Short mmCIF file of C-alpha atoms in Angstrom, two decimals:
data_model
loop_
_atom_site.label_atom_id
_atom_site.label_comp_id
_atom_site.label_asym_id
_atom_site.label_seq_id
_atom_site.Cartn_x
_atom_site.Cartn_y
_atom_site.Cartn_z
CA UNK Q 277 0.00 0.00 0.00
CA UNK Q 278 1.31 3.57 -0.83
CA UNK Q 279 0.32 6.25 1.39
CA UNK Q 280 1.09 9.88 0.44
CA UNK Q 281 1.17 12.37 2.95
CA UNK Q 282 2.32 16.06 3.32
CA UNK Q 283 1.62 19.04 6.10
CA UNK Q 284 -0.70 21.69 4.98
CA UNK Q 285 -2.76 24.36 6.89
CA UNK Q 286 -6.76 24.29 5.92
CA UNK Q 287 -7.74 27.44 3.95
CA UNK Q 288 -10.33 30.23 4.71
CA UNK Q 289 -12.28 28.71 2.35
CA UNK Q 290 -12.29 25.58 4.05
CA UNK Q 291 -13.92 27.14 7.32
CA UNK Q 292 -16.58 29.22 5.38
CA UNK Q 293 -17.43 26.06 3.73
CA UNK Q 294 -17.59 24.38 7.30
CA UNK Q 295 -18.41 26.68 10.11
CA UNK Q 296 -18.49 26.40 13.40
CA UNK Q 297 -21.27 25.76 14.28
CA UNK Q 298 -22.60 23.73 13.22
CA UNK Q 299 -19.17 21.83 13.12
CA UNK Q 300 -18.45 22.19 16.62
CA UNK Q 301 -15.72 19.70 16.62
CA UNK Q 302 -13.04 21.14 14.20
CA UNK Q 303 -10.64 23.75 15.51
CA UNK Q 304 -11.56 27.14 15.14
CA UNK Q 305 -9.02 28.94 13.31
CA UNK Q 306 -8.89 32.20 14.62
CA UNK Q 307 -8.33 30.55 18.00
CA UNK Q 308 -6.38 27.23 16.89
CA UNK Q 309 -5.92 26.81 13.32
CA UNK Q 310 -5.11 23.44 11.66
CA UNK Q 311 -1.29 22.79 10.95
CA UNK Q 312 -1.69 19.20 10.40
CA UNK Q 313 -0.48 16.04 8.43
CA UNK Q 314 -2.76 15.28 5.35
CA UNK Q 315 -3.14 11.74 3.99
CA UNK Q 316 -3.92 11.00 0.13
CA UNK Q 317 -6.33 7.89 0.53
CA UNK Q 318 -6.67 6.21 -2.76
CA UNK Q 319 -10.74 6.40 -2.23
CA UNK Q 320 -10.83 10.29 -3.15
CA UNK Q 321 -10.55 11.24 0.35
CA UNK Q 322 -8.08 13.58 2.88
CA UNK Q 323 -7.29 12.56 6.35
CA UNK Q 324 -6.35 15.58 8.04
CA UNK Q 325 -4.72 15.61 11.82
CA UNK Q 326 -3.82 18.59 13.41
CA UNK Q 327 -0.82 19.15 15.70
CA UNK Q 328 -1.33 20.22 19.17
CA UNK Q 329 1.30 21.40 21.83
CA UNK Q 330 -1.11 20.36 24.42
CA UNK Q 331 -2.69 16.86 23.94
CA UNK Q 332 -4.51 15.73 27.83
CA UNK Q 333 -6.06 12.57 26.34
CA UNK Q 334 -4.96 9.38 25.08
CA UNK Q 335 -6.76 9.69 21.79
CA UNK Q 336 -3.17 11.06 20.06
CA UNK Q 337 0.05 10.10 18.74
CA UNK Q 338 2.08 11.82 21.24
CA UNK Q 339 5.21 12.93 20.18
CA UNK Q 340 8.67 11.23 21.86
CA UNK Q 341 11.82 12.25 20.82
CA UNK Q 342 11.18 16.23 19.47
CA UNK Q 343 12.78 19.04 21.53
CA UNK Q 344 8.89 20.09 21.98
CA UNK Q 345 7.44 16.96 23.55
CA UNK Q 346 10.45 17.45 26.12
CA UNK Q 347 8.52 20.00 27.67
CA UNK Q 348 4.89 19.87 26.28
CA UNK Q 349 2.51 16.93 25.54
CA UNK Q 350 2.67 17.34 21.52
CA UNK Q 351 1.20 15.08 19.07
CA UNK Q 352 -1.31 14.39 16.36
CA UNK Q 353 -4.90 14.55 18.28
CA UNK Q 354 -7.30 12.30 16.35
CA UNK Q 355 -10.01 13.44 18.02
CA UNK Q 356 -10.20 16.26 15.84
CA UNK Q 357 -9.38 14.89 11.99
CA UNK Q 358 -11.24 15.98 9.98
CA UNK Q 359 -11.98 14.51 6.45
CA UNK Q 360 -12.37 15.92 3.44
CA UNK Q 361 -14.02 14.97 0.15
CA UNK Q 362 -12.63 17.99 -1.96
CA UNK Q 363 -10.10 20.73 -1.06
CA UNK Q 364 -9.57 22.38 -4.18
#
């Protein structure tokens, strides 16, 4: 299986196309944007995970061996992917 992947920050038209609310669970960008890791699947689909500094729950890849998770609890927080049909 190939699996593409690259780290990309969702655009403005992104959240006017999915507000909040009624989307209550992706970030909101003025407050926390998305700067996260997007995944090609080969079914016409995005995976995108965000990067937190701050990740309480065990819902996450938490970050190991960066000089950030040394003094934070950084990761990729699945509990707010969001996937995406069409981002151009």
């Amino acid at each position: 299986m190939e699996i593409d992947y690259a780290v990309y920050s969702l655009s403005d038209r992104f959240y006017e196309k999915y507000p909040n609310p009624p989307y209550k669970e992706l970030l909101k960008k003025k407050e926390r944007g998305y700067a996260c890791l997007l995944i090609q699947s080969h079914y016409g689909y995005f995976i995108c995970i965000p990067y937190r500094t701050e990740i309480s729950h065990k819902y996450a890849y938490h970050f190991r061996k960066s000089s950030r998770s040394q003094e934070h609890r950084s990761g990729l927080d699945y509990t707010k992917i969001a996937i995406i049909k069409d981002i151009s």
